[in-house]
Short mmCIF file of C-alpha atoms and ligand atoms in Angstrom, two decimals:
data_model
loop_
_atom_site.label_atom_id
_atom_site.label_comp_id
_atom_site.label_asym_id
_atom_site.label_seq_id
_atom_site.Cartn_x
_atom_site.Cartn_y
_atom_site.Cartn_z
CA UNK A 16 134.00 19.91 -47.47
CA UNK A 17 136.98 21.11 -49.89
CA UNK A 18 137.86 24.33 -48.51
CA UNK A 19 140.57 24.77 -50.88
CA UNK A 20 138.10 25.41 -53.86
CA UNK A 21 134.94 26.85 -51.93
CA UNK A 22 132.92 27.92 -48.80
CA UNK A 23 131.49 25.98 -46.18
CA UNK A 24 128.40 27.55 -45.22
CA UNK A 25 126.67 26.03 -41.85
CA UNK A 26 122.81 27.94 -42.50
CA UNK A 27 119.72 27.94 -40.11
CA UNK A 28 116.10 27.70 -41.40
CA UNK A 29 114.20 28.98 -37.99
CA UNK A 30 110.88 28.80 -40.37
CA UNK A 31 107.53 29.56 -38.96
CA UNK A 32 109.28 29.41 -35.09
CA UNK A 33 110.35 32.25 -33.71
CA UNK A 34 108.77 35.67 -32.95
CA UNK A 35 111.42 38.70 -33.36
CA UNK A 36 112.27 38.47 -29.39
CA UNK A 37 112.77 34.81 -28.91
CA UNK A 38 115.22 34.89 -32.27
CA UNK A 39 116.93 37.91 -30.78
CA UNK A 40 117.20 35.87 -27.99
CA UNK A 41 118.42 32.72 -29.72
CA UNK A 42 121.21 35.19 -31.95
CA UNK A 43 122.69 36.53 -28.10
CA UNK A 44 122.73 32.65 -27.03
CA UNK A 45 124.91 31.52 -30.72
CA UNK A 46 127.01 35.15 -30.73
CA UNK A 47 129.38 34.43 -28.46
CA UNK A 48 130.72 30.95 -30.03
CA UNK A 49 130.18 31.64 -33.61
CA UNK A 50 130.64 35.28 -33.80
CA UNK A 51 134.41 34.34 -34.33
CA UNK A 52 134.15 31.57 -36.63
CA UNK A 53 136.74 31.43 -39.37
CA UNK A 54 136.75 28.49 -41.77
CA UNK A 55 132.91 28.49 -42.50
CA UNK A 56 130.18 30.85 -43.17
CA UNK A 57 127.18 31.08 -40.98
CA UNK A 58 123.84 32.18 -42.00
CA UNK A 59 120.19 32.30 -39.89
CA UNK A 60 117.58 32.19 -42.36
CA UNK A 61 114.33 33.54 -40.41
CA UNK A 62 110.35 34.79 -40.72
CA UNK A 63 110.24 37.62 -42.74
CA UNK A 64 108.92 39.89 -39.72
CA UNK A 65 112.63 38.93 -38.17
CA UNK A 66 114.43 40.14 -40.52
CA UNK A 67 115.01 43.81 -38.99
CA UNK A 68 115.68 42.13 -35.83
CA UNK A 69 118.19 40.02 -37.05
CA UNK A 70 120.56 42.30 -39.18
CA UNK A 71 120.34 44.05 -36.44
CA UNK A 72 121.72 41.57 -33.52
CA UNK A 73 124.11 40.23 -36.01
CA UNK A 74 126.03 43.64 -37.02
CA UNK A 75 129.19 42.81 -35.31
CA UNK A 76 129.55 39.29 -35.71
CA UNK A 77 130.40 37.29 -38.75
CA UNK A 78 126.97 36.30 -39.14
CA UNK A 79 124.70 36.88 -41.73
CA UNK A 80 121.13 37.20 -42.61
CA UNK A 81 118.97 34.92 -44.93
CA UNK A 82 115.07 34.91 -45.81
CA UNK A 83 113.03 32.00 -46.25
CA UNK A 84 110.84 32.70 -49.35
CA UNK A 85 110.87 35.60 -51.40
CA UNK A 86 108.60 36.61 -54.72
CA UNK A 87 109.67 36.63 -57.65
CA UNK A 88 108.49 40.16 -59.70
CA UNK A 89 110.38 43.05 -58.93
CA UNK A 90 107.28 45.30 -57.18
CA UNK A 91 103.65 45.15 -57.97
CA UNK A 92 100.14 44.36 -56.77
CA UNK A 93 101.07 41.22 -54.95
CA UNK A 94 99.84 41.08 -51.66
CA UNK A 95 101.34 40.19 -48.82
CA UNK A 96 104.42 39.12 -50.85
CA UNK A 97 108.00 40.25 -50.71
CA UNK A 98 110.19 40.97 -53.61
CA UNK A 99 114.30 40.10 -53.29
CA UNK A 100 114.60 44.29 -53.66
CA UNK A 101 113.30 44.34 -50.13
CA UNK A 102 115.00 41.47 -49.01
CA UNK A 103 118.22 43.25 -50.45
CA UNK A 104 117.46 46.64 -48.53
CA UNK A 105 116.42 45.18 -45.14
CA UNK A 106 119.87 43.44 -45.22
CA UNK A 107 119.22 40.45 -46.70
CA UNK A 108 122.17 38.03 -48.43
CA UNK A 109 120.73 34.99 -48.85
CA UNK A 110 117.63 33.53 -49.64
CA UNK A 111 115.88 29.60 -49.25
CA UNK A 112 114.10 28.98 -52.69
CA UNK A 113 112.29 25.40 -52.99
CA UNK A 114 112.28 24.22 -49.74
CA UNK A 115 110.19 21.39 -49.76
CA UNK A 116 107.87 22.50 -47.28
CA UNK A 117 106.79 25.40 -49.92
CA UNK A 118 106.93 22.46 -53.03
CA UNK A 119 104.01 20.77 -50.82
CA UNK A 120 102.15 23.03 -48.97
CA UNK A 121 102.30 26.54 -50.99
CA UNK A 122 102.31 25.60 -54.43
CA UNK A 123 105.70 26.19 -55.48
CA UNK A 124 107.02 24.08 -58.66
CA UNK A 125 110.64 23.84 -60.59
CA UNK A 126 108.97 26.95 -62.86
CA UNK A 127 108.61 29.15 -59.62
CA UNK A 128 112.09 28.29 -58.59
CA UNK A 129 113.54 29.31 -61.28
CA UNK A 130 111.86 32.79 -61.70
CA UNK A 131 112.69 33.01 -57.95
CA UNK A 132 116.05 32.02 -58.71
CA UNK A 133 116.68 34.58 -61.68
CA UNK A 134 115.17 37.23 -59.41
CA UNK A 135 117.60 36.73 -56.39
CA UNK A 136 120.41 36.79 -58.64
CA UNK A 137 119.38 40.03 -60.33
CA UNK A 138 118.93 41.96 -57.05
CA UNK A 139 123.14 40.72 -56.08
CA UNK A 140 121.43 38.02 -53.41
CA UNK A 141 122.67 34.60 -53.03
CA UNK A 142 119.50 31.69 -53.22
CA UNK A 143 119.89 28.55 -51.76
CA UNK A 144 117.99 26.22 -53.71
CA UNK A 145 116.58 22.95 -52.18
CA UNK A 146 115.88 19.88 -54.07
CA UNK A 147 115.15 16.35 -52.52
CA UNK A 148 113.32 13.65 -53.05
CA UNK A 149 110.55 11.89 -50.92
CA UNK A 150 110.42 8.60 -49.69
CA UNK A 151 108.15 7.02 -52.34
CA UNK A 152 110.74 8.53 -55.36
CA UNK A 153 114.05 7.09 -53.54
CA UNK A 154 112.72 3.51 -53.23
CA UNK A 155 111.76 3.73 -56.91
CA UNK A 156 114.84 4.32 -57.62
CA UNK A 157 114.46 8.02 -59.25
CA UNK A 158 116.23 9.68 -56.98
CA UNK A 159 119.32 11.11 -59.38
CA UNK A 160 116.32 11.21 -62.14
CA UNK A 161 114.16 13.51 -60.03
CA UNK A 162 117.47 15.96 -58.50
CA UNK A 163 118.69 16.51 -62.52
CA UNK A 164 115.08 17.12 -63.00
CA UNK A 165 114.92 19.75 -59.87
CA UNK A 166 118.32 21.51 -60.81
CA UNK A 167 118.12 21.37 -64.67
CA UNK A 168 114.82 23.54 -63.96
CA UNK A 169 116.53 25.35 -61.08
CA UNK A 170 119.74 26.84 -63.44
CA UNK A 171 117.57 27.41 -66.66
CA UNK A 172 118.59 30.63 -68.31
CA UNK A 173 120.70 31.61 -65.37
CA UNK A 174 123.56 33.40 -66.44
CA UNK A 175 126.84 31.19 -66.39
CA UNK A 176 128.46 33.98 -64.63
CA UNK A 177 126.27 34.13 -61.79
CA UNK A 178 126.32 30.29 -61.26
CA UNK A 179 128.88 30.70 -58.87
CA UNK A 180 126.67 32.66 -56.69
CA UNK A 181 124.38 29.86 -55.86
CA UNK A 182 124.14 27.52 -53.22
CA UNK A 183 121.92 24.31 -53.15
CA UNK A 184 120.95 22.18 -50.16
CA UNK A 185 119.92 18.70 -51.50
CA UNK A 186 117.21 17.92 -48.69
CA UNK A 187 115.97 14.16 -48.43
CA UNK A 188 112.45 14.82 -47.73
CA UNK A 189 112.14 11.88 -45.71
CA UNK A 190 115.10 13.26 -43.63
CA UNK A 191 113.46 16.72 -42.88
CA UNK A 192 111.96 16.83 -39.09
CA UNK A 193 112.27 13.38 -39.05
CA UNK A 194 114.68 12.57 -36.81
CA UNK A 195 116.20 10.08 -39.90
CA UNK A 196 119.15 11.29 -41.85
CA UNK A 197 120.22 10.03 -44.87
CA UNK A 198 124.06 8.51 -44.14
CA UNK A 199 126.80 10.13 -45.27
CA UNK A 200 127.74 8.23 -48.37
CA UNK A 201 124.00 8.86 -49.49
CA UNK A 202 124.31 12.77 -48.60
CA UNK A 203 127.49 12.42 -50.64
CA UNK A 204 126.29 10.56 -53.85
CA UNK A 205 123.36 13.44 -53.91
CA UNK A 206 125.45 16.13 -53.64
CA UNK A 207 128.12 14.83 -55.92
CA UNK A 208 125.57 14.33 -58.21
CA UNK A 209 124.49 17.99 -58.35
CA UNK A 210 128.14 18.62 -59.05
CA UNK A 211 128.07 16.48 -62.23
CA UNK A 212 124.83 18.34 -63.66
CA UNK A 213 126.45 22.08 -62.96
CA UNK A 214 130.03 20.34 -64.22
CA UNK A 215 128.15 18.91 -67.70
CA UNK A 216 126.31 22.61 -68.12
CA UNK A 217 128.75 25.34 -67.25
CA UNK A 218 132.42 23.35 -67.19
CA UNK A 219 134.42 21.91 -63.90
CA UNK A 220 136.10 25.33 -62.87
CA UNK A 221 132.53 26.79 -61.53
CA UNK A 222 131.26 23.12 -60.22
CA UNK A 223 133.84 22.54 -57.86
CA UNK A 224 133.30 26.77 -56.60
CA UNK A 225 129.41 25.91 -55.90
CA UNK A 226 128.71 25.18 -52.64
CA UNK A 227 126.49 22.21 -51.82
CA UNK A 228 124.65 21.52 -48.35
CA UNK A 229 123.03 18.47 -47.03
CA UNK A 230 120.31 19.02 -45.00
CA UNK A 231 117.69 16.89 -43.16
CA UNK A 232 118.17 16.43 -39.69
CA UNK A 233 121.67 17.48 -39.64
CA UNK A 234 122.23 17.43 -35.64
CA UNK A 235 125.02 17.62 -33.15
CA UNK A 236 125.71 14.06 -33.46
CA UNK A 237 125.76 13.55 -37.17
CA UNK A 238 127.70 16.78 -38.70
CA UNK A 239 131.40 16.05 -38.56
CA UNK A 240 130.62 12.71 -40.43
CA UNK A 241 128.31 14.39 -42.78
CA UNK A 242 131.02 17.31 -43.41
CA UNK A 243 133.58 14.79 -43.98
CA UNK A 244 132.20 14.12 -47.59
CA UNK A 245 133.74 15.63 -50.10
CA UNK A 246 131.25 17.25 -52.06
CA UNK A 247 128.89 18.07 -48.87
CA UNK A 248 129.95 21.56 -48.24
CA UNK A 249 128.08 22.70 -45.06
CA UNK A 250 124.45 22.24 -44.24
CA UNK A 251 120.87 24.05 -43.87
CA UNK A 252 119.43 22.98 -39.95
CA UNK A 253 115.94 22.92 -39.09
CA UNK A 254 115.10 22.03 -35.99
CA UNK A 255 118.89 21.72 -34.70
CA UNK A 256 119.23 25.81 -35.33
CA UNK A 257 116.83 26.40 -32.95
CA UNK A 258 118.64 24.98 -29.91
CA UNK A 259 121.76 27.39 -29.33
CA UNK A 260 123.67 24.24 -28.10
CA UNK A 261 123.01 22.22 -30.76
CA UNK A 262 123.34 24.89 -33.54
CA UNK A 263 127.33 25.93 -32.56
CA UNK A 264 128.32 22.32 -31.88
CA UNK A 265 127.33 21.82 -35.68
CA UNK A 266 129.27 25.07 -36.76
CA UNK A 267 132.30 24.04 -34.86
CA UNK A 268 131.99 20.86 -36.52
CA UNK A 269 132.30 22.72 -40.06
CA UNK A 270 134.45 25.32 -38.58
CA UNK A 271 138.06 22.96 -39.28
CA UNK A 272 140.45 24.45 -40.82
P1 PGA B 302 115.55 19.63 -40.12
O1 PGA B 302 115.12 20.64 -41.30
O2 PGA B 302 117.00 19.92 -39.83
O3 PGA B 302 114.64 19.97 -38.98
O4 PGA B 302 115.35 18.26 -40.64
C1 PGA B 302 115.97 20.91 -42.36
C2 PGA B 302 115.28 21.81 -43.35
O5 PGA B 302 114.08 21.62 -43.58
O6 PGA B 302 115.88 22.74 -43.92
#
């Protein structure tokens, strides 16, 4: 984390787990504790049909609201797809783009991400872009290859001045659900190495303002040391988001002033 130059964000990615009333549920159990959190942002990512729900239960707390996919045309004959207008008007800040899970099951590529990407920036939304690489690619030894790859495509024809608006999680495939995390100095050379590529294409001033999360089985146990890093500035939480305990030991971990 370096505080002094931008935020810590500490995010939750529910995604396909919780109907409306077990999240409201889960936001009551996590109010209390992180409702007052100062030195860190906190955002619950959740199923579209949540989102009422949550802007809702989060109102007055310092808590806010992310989706976890979002289309990238403004309006149109696109069924059962949701532009980042709507996301914007339900309440919506922020907004997972590339998450693995949608690379591999759902078709999404670096194109996609992009035009999702431009999209949520247009509508005044913050994306949080995921890139990671799977097991096969880091034992190759592509790893920093594949990430430039991921990003280059990510930040293509995005406005320099809106650069400063993103966040990206750099999410170890092999680390998501798994129960393995990659250790911190590997979280670290990742996200330091997303740093470089935004340094190299829009200058150091709005590389060190971008905030960077590691994410992969971020837990209880493994935050503080994976906050430590300098360049890892927070993190996104799967399963760990869903367990109220779990979830505000990891945001007091980031909460340090
Ligand atoms: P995990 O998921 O914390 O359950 O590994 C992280 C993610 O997929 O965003």
């Amino acid at each position: 984390m370096n505080r002094r130059y931008r935020k810590t964000i500490i995010a939750g990615n529910w995604k396909m787990n919780m109907t409306a009333t077990e999240g409201k549920a889960l936001i009551e159990a996590i109010k209390p504790s992180i409702g007052k959190v100062k030195w860190c942002d906190v955002v619950v990512c959740v199923p579209a049909v949540d989102i009422p729900m949550a802007v809702r239960s989060t109102k007055d707390v310092r808590i806010t609201v992310g989706a976890e996919n979002v289309h990238y045309e403004d309006h149109g004959a696109f069924t059962g797809e949701i532009s980042a207008r709507m996301l914007k008007d339900a309440g919506v800040k922020y907004v997972i783009i590339g998450h693995s899970e949608r690379r591999q099951y759902f078709g999404e590529t670096d194109t996609t991400v992009n035009k999702k990407v431009k999209a949520v920036l247009e509508a005044g939304l913050h994306p949080i872009v995921c890139v990671g690489e799977s097991l096969e690619q880091r034992e190759m030894g592509i790893t920093k290859d594949l990430i430039s790859m991921q990003v280059r495509a990510a930040i293509s024809e995005v406005p320099a001045d809106k650069i400063r608006r993103m966040v990206f999680a750099y999410e170890p495939i092999w680390a998501i659900g798994t129960g393995k995390t990659a250790t911190a100095e590997q979280a670290n050379e990742v996200c330091e190495h997303i740093r470089t590529i935004i340094r190299k294409e829009f200058g150091a001033r709005t590389a060190r303002a971008v905030t960077i999360q590691y994410g992969g089985s971020m837990n209880a146990k493994n935050a503080a040391e994976l906050l430590a890093q300098p360049d890892v500035d927070g993190g996104l939480i799967g399963g760990a988001s869903l367990k109220p305990d779990d979830f505000i030991a990891i945001v007091n971990a980031a909460n340090q002033e």
